[in-house]
Short mmCIF file of N, CA, C and O and ligand atoms in Angstrom, two decimals:
data_model
loop_
_atom_site.label_atom_id
_atom_site.label_comp_id
_atom_site.label_asym_id
_atom_site.label_seq_id
_atom_site.Cartn_x
_atom_site.Cartn_y
_atom_site.Cartn_z
N MET A 105 5.53 18.65 -9.29
CA MET A 105 5.06 17.13 -9.59
C MET A 105 5.35 16.59 -8.36
O MET A 105 5.64 16.94 -7.78
N LYS A 106 4.36 15.64 -8.24
CA LYS A 106 3.89 14.85 -6.85
C LYS A 106 4.51 12.97 -7.07
O LYS A 106 4.41 13.09 -8.75
N LEU A 107 5.29 12.46 -6.04
CA LEU A 107 5.39 11.19 -6.38
C LEU A 107 4.04 10.51 -5.47
O LEU A 107 4.18 10.96 -4.76
N VAL A 108 3.16 9.73 -6.26
CA VAL A 108 2.44 8.67 -5.10
C VAL A 108 2.89 7.64 -5.13
O VAL A 108 3.12 6.89 -5.85
N LEU A 109 2.94 7.20 -3.65
CA LEU A 109 3.79 6.29 -3.20
C LEU A 109 2.76 5.47 -2.40
O LEU A 109 2.24 5.63 -1.01
N ALA A 110 2.06 4.20 -2.79
CA ALA A 110 0.46 3.67 -2.33
C ALA A 110 1.50 2.05 -2.26
O ALA A 110 1.38 1.05 -3.02
N ILE A 111 0.91 1.73 -0.34
CA ILE A 111 1.07 0.56 -0.32
C ILE A 111 -0.04 -0.06 -0.27
O ILE A 111 -1.20 0.10 0.78
N ILE A 112 -0.49 -1.96 -1.30
CA ILE A 112 -1.85 -2.05 -1.59
C ILE A 112 -1.66 -3.78 -1.16
O ILE A 112 -0.64 -4.10 -1.42
N ASN A 113 -2.83 -4.00 -1.03
CA ASN A 113 -2.74 -5.59 -1.04
C ASN A 113 -2.61 -6.29 -2.49
O ASN A 113 -2.90 -5.54 -3.15
N ASP A 114 -1.82 -7.48 -2.50
CA ASP A 114 -1.22 -7.99 -2.74
C ASP A 114 -3.06 -8.36 -4.47
O ASP A 114 -2.54 -8.45 -5.44
N GLU A 115 -3.29 -8.98 -3.57
CA GLU A 115 -4.60 -8.79 -4.47
C GLU A 115 -4.87 -7.89 -5.42
O GLU A 115 -5.77 -8.17 -6.11
N ASP A 116 -5.24 -6.75 -4.92
CA ASP A 116 -5.50 -5.34 -5.44
C ASP A 116 -4.77 -4.97 -6.72
O ASP A 116 -4.68 -3.58 -7.30
N ALA A 117 -3.15 -5.07 -6.55
CA ALA A 117 -2.76 -4.39 -7.30
C ALA A 117 -2.98 -4.59 -9.24
O ALA A 117 -2.79 -3.49 -9.53
N PHE A 118 -3.29 -5.50 -9.34
CA PHE A 118 -3.10 -5.79 -11.20
C PHE A 118 -4.76 -4.71 -11.42
O PHE A 118 -4.65 -3.87 -12.22
N GLN A 119 -5.80 -4.91 -10.55
CA GLN A 119 -7.01 -3.72 -10.89
C GLN A 119 -6.20 -2.53 -10.77
O GLN A 119 -6.85 -1.48 -11.49
N VAL A 120 -5.71 -2.24 -10.04
CA VAL A 120 -5.24 -0.82 -9.46
C VAL A 120 -4.43 -0.70 -10.98
O VAL A 120 -4.44 0.58 -11.31
N MET A 121 -3.73 -1.04 -11.69
CA MET A 121 -2.80 -0.59 -12.14
C MET A 121 -3.16 -0.43 -13.54
O MET A 121 -3.37 0.35 -14.59
N ASP A 122 -4.36 -1.46 -13.79
CA ASP A 122 -5.33 -1.24 -15.04
C ASP A 122 -5.65 -0.11 -14.99
O ASP A 122 -6.14 0.49 -15.99
N LEU A 123 -6.62 0.30 -13.69
CA LEU A 123 -7.57 1.51 -13.90
C LEU A 123 -6.25 2.40 -13.91
O LEU A 123 -6.97 3.77 -14.90
N LEU A 124 -5.34 2.86 -13.44
CA LEU A 124 -4.23 3.73 -13.60
C LEU A 124 -3.66 3.70 -15.17
O LEU A 124 -3.69 4.90 -15.60
N ASN A 125 -3.93 2.38 -16.01
CA ASN A 125 -3.25 2.87 -16.83
C ASN A 125 -4.45 3.33 -18.32
O ASN A 125 -3.95 3.90 -19.24
N GLU A 126 -5.45 2.98 -17.97
CA GLU A 126 -6.55 3.21 -18.44
C GLU A 126 -6.80 4.83 -19.04
O GLU A 126 -7.47 6.10 -19.95
N GLU A 127 -6.30 5.35 -17.67
CA GLU A 127 -6.54 6.79 -17.37
C GLU A 127 -5.36 7.77 -17.70
O GLU A 127 -5.11 8.78 -18.03
N GLN A 128 -5.02 6.81 -18.68
CA GLN A 128 -3.05 7.24 -19.17
C GLN A 128 -2.27 7.64 -18.15
O GLN A 128 -0.90 8.14 -18.33
N PHE A 129 -1.84 7.22 -16.97
CA PHE A 129 -0.88 7.28 -15.96
C PHE A 129 0.41 6.11 -15.88
O PHE A 129 -0.62 5.07 -15.76
N SER A 130 1.36 6.61 -15.66
CA SER A 130 2.09 5.59 -15.74
C SER A 130 2.64 5.20 -15.12
O SER A 130 2.59 6.32 -13.53
N VAL A 131 2.76 3.41 -13.93
CA VAL A 131 2.82 3.26 -12.91
C VAL A 131 4.19 2.05 -12.91
O VAL A 131 4.27 1.35 -14.03
N THR A 132 4.43 2.68 -11.72
CA THR A 132 5.34 1.22 -11.41
C THR A 132 5.28 0.33 -9.99
O THR A 132 4.79 0.72 -9.43
N LYS A 133 4.94 -1.06 -10.36
CA LYS A 133 4.14 -1.97 -9.04
C LYS A 133 6.36 -2.67 -8.48
O LYS A 133 7.12 -2.43 -9.28
N LEU A 134 6.36 -2.32 -7.21
CA LEU A 134 7.23 -2.88 -5.79
C LEU A 134 6.93 -4.26 -5.72
O LEU A 134 5.72 -4.18 -4.97
N ALA A 135 7.25 -5.13 -5.35
CA ALA A 135 7.01 -6.31 -4.44
C ALA A 135 7.72 -5.53 -2.90
O ALA A 135 9.15 -5.33 -2.57
N SER A 136 6.99 -5.52 -1.58
CA SER A 136 7.28 -5.33 -0.87
C SER A 136 6.67 -6.27 0.42
O SER A 136 6.24 -6.82 0.34
N THR A 137 7.10 -6.00 1.56
CA THR A 137 6.67 -6.44 2.67
C THR A 137 6.93 -5.86 3.87
O THR A 137 7.61 -5.21 4.63
N GLY A 138 5.14 -6.12 4.55
CA GLY A 138 5.19 -5.30 5.31
C GLY A 138 5.89 -5.53 6.71
O GLY A 138 5.83 -6.46 7.02
N GLY A 139 6.12 -4.68 8.03
CA GLY A 139 6.67 -4.92 8.76
C GLY A 139 6.30 -5.07 9.65
O GLY A 139 7.01 -6.04 10.74
N PHE A 140 5.07 -4.99 10.12
CA PHE A 140 4.46 -5.87 11.17
C PHE A 140 3.89 -7.34 10.75
O PHE A 140 4.22 -8.26 11.52
N LEU A 141 3.54 -7.10 9.62
CA LEU A 141 2.71 -8.76 9.70
C LEU A 141 3.94 -9.98 9.03
O LEU A 141 3.81 -10.89 8.59
N ARG A 142 4.92 -9.29 8.23
CA ARG A 142 6.23 -9.53 7.88
C ARG A 142 6.07 -10.47 6.36
O ARG A 142 6.09 -11.67 6.11
N ALA A 143 4.53 -9.76 6.13
CA ALA A 143 3.72 -10.72 4.58
C ALA A 143 3.85 -9.47 3.15
O ALA A 143 3.91 -8.57 3.67
N GLY A 144 3.87 -10.38 2.43
CA GLY A 144 4.04 -9.67 1.23
C GLY A 144 3.09 -8.77 0.69
O GLY A 144 1.56 -8.98 1.16
N ASN A 145 3.17 -7.24 0.34
CA ASN A 145 2.54 -6.66 -0.15
C ASN A 145 2.62 -5.78 -1.52
O ASN A 145 3.60 -6.31 -1.77
N THR A 146 2.25 -5.15 -1.82
CA THR A 146 2.65 -4.71 -3.12
C THR A 146 2.55 -2.92 -3.30
O THR A 146 1.66 -2.40 -2.29
N THR A 147 3.51 -2.01 -3.33
CA THR A 147 3.92 -1.18 -3.45
C THR A 147 3.82 -0.29 -4.39
O THR A 147 4.57 -0.97 -5.44
N ILE A 148 2.99 0.75 -4.84
CA ILE A 148 2.79 1.06 -6.55
C ILE A 148 3.82 2.32 -6.19
O ILE A 148 3.16 3.56 -5.84
N ILE A 149 3.67 2.95 -7.41
CA ILE A 149 5.10 4.34 -7.89
C ILE A 149 4.27 5.21 -8.60
O ILE A 149 4.23 4.35 -10.01
N CYS A 150 3.86 6.22 -8.49
CA CYS A 150 2.86 7.20 -10.21
C CYS A 150 3.51 8.26 -9.83
O CYS A 150 3.13 9.11 -9.34
N GLY A 151 4.57 8.94 -10.60
CA GLY A 151 4.71 10.47 -10.80
C GLY A 151 3.34 11.20 -12.08
O GLY A 151 3.25 10.51 -12.94
N VAL A 152 2.95 11.51 -11.30
CA VAL A 152 2.47 12.76 -11.42
C VAL A 152 2.37 14.41 -11.34
O VAL A 152 3.02 15.45 -10.63
N GLU A 153 1.33 14.74 -12.42
CA GLU A 153 1.22 16.60 -11.81
C GLU A 153 0.18 16.58 -11.22
O GLU A 153 -0.54 16.17 -10.85
N ASP A 154 0.58 17.60 -10.30
CA ASP A 154 0.29 18.08 -8.90
C ASP A 154 -1.24 18.19 -8.99
O ASP A 154 -1.86 17.68 -8.23
N GLU A 155 -1.79 18.78 -10.13
CA GLU A 155 -3.41 18.29 -9.69
C GLU A 155 -4.03 17.33 -10.33
O GLU A 155 -5.10 17.15 -10.29
N GLN A 156 -3.04 16.78 -10.66
CA GLN A 156 -3.83 15.11 -10.71
C GLN A 156 -3.82 13.84 -9.74
O GLN A 156 -4.25 12.97 -9.69
N VAL A 157 -2.75 14.76 -8.62
CA VAL A 157 -3.04 13.93 -7.14
C VAL A 157 -4.03 13.20 -6.64
O VAL A 157 -4.13 12.09 -6.70
N ASN A 158 -5.07 13.73 -7.03
CA ASN A 158 -6.61 13.45 -6.35
C ASN A 158 -6.86 12.34 -7.25
O ASN A 158 -7.80 11.56 -6.68
N ILE A 159 -6.85 12.19 -8.96
CA ILE A 159 -7.67 11.88 -9.66
C ILE A 159 -7.29 10.25 -9.40
O ILE A 159 -7.72 9.40 -8.76
N VAL A 160 -5.64 10.40 -9.38
CA VAL A 160 -5.12 8.85 -8.61
C VAL A 160 -5.56 8.54 -7.08
O VAL A 160 -5.67 7.00 -7.60
N THR A 161 -5.07 9.08 -6.22
CA THR A 161 -5.48 8.73 -5.34
C THR A 161 -7.11 8.25 -4.82
O THR A 161 -7.32 6.79 -4.29
N ASP A 162 -7.71 8.48 -5.46
CA ASP A 162 -9.59 7.82 -5.68
C ASP A 162 -9.44 6.96 -6.36
O ASP A 162 -9.76 6.11 -5.85
N ILE A 163 -8.35 6.84 -7.31
CA ILE A 163 -8.43 5.43 -7.98
C ILE A 163 -7.86 4.12 -7.15
O ILE A 163 -8.60 3.16 -7.33
N ILE A 164 -6.59 4.43 -6.38
CA ILE A 164 -6.41 3.72 -5.59
C ILE A 164 -7.07 3.49 -4.62
O ILE A 164 -7.27 2.21 -4.19
N GLU A 165 -7.57 4.37 -3.97
CA GLU A 165 -9.26 4.25 -3.27
C GLU A 165 -10.09 3.25 -3.88
O GLU A 165 -10.30 2.23 -2.85
N SER A 166 -10.59 3.23 -4.72
CA SER A 166 -11.67 2.92 -5.70
C SER A 166 -11.26 1.33 -5.30
O SER A 166 -11.98 0.81 -5.47
N ALA A 167 -9.98 0.87 -5.86
CA ALA A 167 -9.78 -1.02 -5.65
C ALA A 167 -9.50 -1.01 -4.70
O ALA A 167 -8.73 -2.42 -4.59
N SER A 168 -9.13 -0.66 -3.95
CA SER A 168 -7.87 -1.14 -2.74
C SER A 168 -9.13 -1.57 -1.57
O SER A 168 -10.12 -0.35 -0.97
N LYS A 169 -9.22 -2.89 -1.22
CA LYS A 169 -10.43 -2.63 -0.18
C LYS A 169 -9.36 -3.27 1.14
O LYS A 169 -8.48 -4.13 1.26
N ALA A 170 -10.05 -2.95 2.19
CA ALA A 170 -10.30 -3.39 3.34
C ALA A 170 -10.27 -4.69 3.85
O ALA A 170 -11.04 -5.43 3.47
N ARG A 171 -9.05 -5.50 4.45
CA ARG A 171 -9.31 -6.97 4.70
C ARG A 171 -8.72 -7.34 6.70
O ARG A 171 -8.29 -6.21 7.05
N ARG A 172 -9.85 -7.75 7.07
CA ARG A 172 -9.62 -8.22 8.73
C ARG A 172 -8.76 -9.92 8.27
O ARG A 172 -8.91 -10.81 7.34
N GLN A 173 -7.81 -9.75 8.99
CA GLN A 173 -6.88 -10.38 9.50
C GLN A 173 -6.50 -11.53 10.42
O GLN A 173 -6.46 -10.37 11.58
N ILE A 174 -6.35 -12.52 10.68
CA ILE A 174 -6.02 -12.76 11.97
C ILE A 174 -4.60 -12.53 11.98
O ILE A 174 -3.83 -13.46 11.24
N THR A 175 -3.77 -12.40 13.16
CA THR A 175 -2.56 -13.17 13.25
C THR A 175 -2.31 -13.12 14.23
O THR A 175 -2.58 -13.17 15.62
N SER A 176 -0.96 -13.95 14.56
CA SER A 176 -0.55 -14.34 16.00
C SER A 176 0.38 -13.73 17.07
O SER A 176 1.55 -13.31 15.75
N MET A 177 0.56 -12.94 17.90
CA MET A 177 1.40 -12.17 18.65
C MET A 177 1.58 -13.16 19.57
O MET A 177 0.91 -14.25 20.81
N THR A 178 2.81 -13.44 20.12
CA THR A 178 3.42 -14.04 21.12
C THR A 178 3.26 -12.59 22.29
O THR A 178 3.84 -11.86 21.96
N SER A 179 2.80 -13.48 23.54
CA SER A 179 3.38 -12.72 24.91
C SER A 179 4.52 -12.19 25.08
O SER A 179 5.57 -12.94 24.99
N ALA A 180 4.53 -10.85 25.55
CA ALA A 180 5.78 -10.30 26.16
C ALA A 180 6.11 -10.92 27.53
O ALA A 180 7.52 -11.34 27.87
N ASN A 181 5.13 -11.45 28.35
CA ASN A 181 5.56 -11.98 29.67
C ASN A 181 5.84 -13.85 28.83
O ASN A 181 5.67 -14.07 28.40
N SER A 182 7.28 -13.87 29.63
CA SER A 182 8.08 -14.96 29.71
C SER A 182 7.66 -16.71 29.85
O SER A 182 7.77 -17.34 29.04
N ILE A 183 6.85 -16.42 30.52
CA ILE A 183 5.97 -17.54 30.80
C ILE A 183 5.14 -18.21 30.11
O ILE A 183 5.17 -19.51 29.58
N GLU A 184 4.04 -17.29 29.28
CA GLU A 184 3.07 -17.17 28.36
C GLU A 184 4.41 -17.09 26.75
O GLU A 184 3.02 -17.03 25.74
N SER A 185 5.04 -16.93 26.50
CA SER A 185 6.05 -16.21 25.39
C SER A 185 5.53 -17.80 24.22
O SER A 185 5.85 -17.06 23.45
N TYR A 186 5.46 -18.38 24.58
CA TYR A 186 4.96 -19.81 23.64
C TYR A 186 3.54 -20.26 23.14
O TYR A 186 3.34 -21.06 22.44
N ILE A 187 2.87 -19.34 23.95
CA ILE A 187 1.46 -19.24 24.01
C ILE A 187 1.07 -18.41 22.82
O ILE A 187 0.82 -17.21 23.06
N PRO A 188 0.67 -19.21 21.61
CA PRO A 188 -0.17 -17.60 20.62
C PRO A 188 -1.14 -16.88 21.21
O PRO A 188 -2.22 -17.52 21.22
N ASN A 189 -1.43 -15.86 20.48
CA ASN A 189 -2.17 -14.72 21.00
C ASN A 189 -3.04 -14.32 20.02
O ASN A 189 -2.73 -13.14 19.16
N PRO A 190 -3.80 -15.24 18.78
CA PRO A 190 -4.83 -14.34 18.05
C PRO A 190 -4.95 -13.37 17.91
O PRO A 190 -5.72 -13.59 19.34
N ILE A 191 -5.22 -12.23 17.25
CA ILE A 191 -5.53 -11.07 17.28
C ILE A 191 -6.47 -10.80 15.63
O ILE A 191 -5.76 -11.26 14.88
N GLU A 192 -7.19 -10.18 15.70
CA GLU A 192 -8.02 -9.33 14.81
C GLU A 192 -7.32 -7.74 14.19
O GLU A 192 -7.63 -7.18 15.23
N ILE A 193 -7.01 -7.71 12.85
CA ILE A 193 -6.30 -6.40 12.24
C ILE A 193 -7.18 -6.02 11.11
O ILE A 193 -7.45 -6.83 10.36
N VAL A 194 -7.26 -5.07 10.85
CA VAL A 194 -7.82 -4.56 9.75
C VAL A 194 -7.06 -4.04 9.10
O VAL A 194 -6.20 -3.23 9.15
N VAL A 195 -6.43 -4.72 7.71
CA VAL A 195 -5.07 -4.20 6.36
C VAL A 195 -6.03 -3.56 5.72
O VAL A 195 -6.82 -4.30 5.04
N GLY A 196 -5.39 -2.38 5.39
CA GLY A 196 -5.67 -1.31 4.22
C GLY A 196 -7.20 -0.89 4.42
O GLY A 196 -6.71 -1.21 5.51
N GLY A 197 -8.01 -0.63 3.42
CA GLY A 197 -7.61 -0.77 1.55
C GLY A 197 -6.17 -0.10 1.17
O GLY A 197 -4.95 -0.87 0.84
N ALA A 198 -5.75 1.29 1.58
CA ALA A 198 -4.18 1.51 1.04
C ALA A 198 -3.51 2.56 1.71
O ALA A 198 -4.60 3.68 2.61
N THR A 199 -2.36 1.71 1.99
CA THR A 199 -2.09 3.21 2.40
C THR A 199 -0.91 4.56 1.89
O THR A 199 0.08 3.77 1.04
N ILE A 200 -1.52 5.89 1.51
CA ILE A 200 -0.50 6.28 0.24
C ILE A 200 0.10 7.71 1.00
O ILE A 200 -0.03 8.24 1.82
N PHE A 201 1.36 7.45 0.46
CA PHE A 201 2.01 8.98 0.63
C PHE A 201 2.22 9.56 -0.22
O PHE A 201 2.63 9.31 -1.81
N VAL A 202 2.18 11.00 -0.41
CA VAL A 202 2.37 12.10 -1.66
C VAL A 202 3.84 12.20 -1.43
O VAL A 202 3.69 13.81 -0.24
N LEU A 203 4.78 12.84 -2.16
CA LEU A 203 6.21 13.17 -1.82
C LEU A 203 5.97 14.24 -2.93
O LEU A 203 5.32 14.22 -4.26
N ASP A 204 6.39 15.87 -3.04
CA ASP A 204 7.03 16.64 -3.63
C ASP A 204 7.97 15.65 -4.66
O ASP A 204 9.30 15.31 -3.86
N VAL A 205 8.47 15.55 -6.03
CA VAL A 205 9.41 15.75 -6.79
C VAL A 205 10.21 17.00 -7.11
O VAL A 205 9.50 17.98 -7.37
N ASP A 206 12.00 16.66 -6.75
CA ASP A 206 12.80 17.98 -7.12
C ASP A 206 13.00 18.14 -8.63
O ASP A 206 12.63 18.96 -9.15
N GLN A 207 13.12 16.84 -9.43
CA GLN A 207 13.28 16.52 -10.60
C GLN A 207 12.74 15.35 -10.75
O GLN A 207 12.71 14.75 -10.32
N PHE A 208 12.52 15.68 -12.48
CA PHE A 208 11.74 14.48 -13.19
C PHE A 208 12.97 14.59 -14.94
O PHE A 208 12.51 15.60 -15.14
N LYS A 209 13.15 13.64 -14.66
CA LYS A 209 14.06 13.54 -16.30
C LYS A 209 14.09 12.38 -16.47
O LYS A 209 13.94 10.99 -15.91
N LYS A 210 13.63 11.89 -17.92
CA LYS A 210 13.71 10.60 -18.79
C LYS A 210 14.85 10.77 -19.79
O LYS A 210 14.58 11.67 -20.45
N VAL A 211 15.87 10.32 -19.88
CA VAL A 211 17.38 10.73 -20.59
C VAL A 211 17.49 9.52 -21.39
O VAL A 211 16.65 8.32 -21.69
P1 2BA B 542 2.07 -3.95 7.89
O1 2BA B 542 3.75 -3.50 8.63
O2 2BA B 542 2.22 -5.76 8.21
O3 2BA B 542 1.13 -3.94 8.68
C1 2BA B 542 0.02 -5.03 8.37
C2 2BA B 542 -1.35 -4.06 9.57
O4 2BA B 542 -0.83 -4.32 10.97
C3 2BA B 542 -1.67 -2.69 9.49
O5 2BA B 542 -2.63 -2.01 8.43
C4 2BA B 542 -2.28 -2.54 10.83
O6 2BA B 542 -3.66 -2.59 10.71
C5 2BA B 542 -1.18 -3.71 11.89
N1 2BA B 542 -0.33 -3.19 12.19
C6 2BA B 542 0.73 -2.29 11.49
N2 2BA B 542 1.78 -2.10 13.10
C7 2BA B 542 0.86 -2.54 13.76
C8 2BA B 542 1.19 -2.50 15.14
N3 2BA B 542 2.93 -1.48 15.71
N4 2BA B 542 0.59 -2.76 16.37
C9 2BA B 542 -0.62 -3.04 15.95
N5 2BA B 542 -1.22 -3.39 14.81
C10 2BA B 542 -0.49 -2.87 14.10
P2 2BA B 542 -2.30 -1.17 6.99
O7 2BA B 542 -2.25 -0.38 8.22
O8 2BA B 542 -3.60 -1.04 6.26
O9 2BA B 542 -0.88 -1.33 7.31
C11 2BA B 542 -1.24 -1.75 5.88
C12 2BA B 542 1.10 -1.95 4.59
O10 2BA B 542 1.18 -0.81 4.56
C13 2BA B 542 1.30 -1.90 6.30
O11 2BA B 542 1.94 -3.51 6.72
C14 2BA B 542 2.73 -1.76 5.79
O12 2BA B 542 3.32 -2.11 5.21
C15 2BA B 542 2.40 -0.43 5.47
N6 2BA B 542 2.46 0.97 6.12
C16 2BA B 542 1.19 1.53 6.84
N7 2BA B 542 1.77 2.56 7.40
C17 2BA B 542 2.89 2.78 6.84
C18 2BA B 542 3.82 4.08 7.46
N8 2BA B 542 3.24 4.49 8.41
N9 2BA B 542 4.85 3.68 7.13
C19 2BA B 542 5.10 2.67 6.29
N10 2BA B 542 4.32 1.64 5.98
C20 2BA B 542 3.44 1.61 6.25
#
């Protein structure tokens, strides 16, 4: 068994969950925060049989869009450190980890 852990955009979360539920996958949604942007994102976890991993990651991929975002960095140079330095970054579609599961119990 595997645990699929995917970090996705908040705006894509409900569509991803709807699609997974339609295919009878159980899914848990966690509110998370990106360490770089310090902005909210969504982490979904989904425990599945090994042979279902690709189905789940394909579903996540199909509903997770990449977005361009402007963020302000402050310069490391002390004189300029108060001058915002806008940069454009691409966030997502999805960052997916697939972990081995030692045990799965529902008690
Ligand atoms: P954040 O950490 O807020 O990162 C948002 C986006 O900022 C990233 O998009 C990437 O384009 C950029 N970014 C991140 N760290 C950077 C850095 N040190 N320098 C320059 N740009 C940087 P994504 O790569 O699509 O990541 C989206 C979110 O997925 C991340 O939000 C984080 O919450 C999670 N994530 C991505 N890679 C991860 C990893 N290896 N481990 C844990 N979480 C990860």
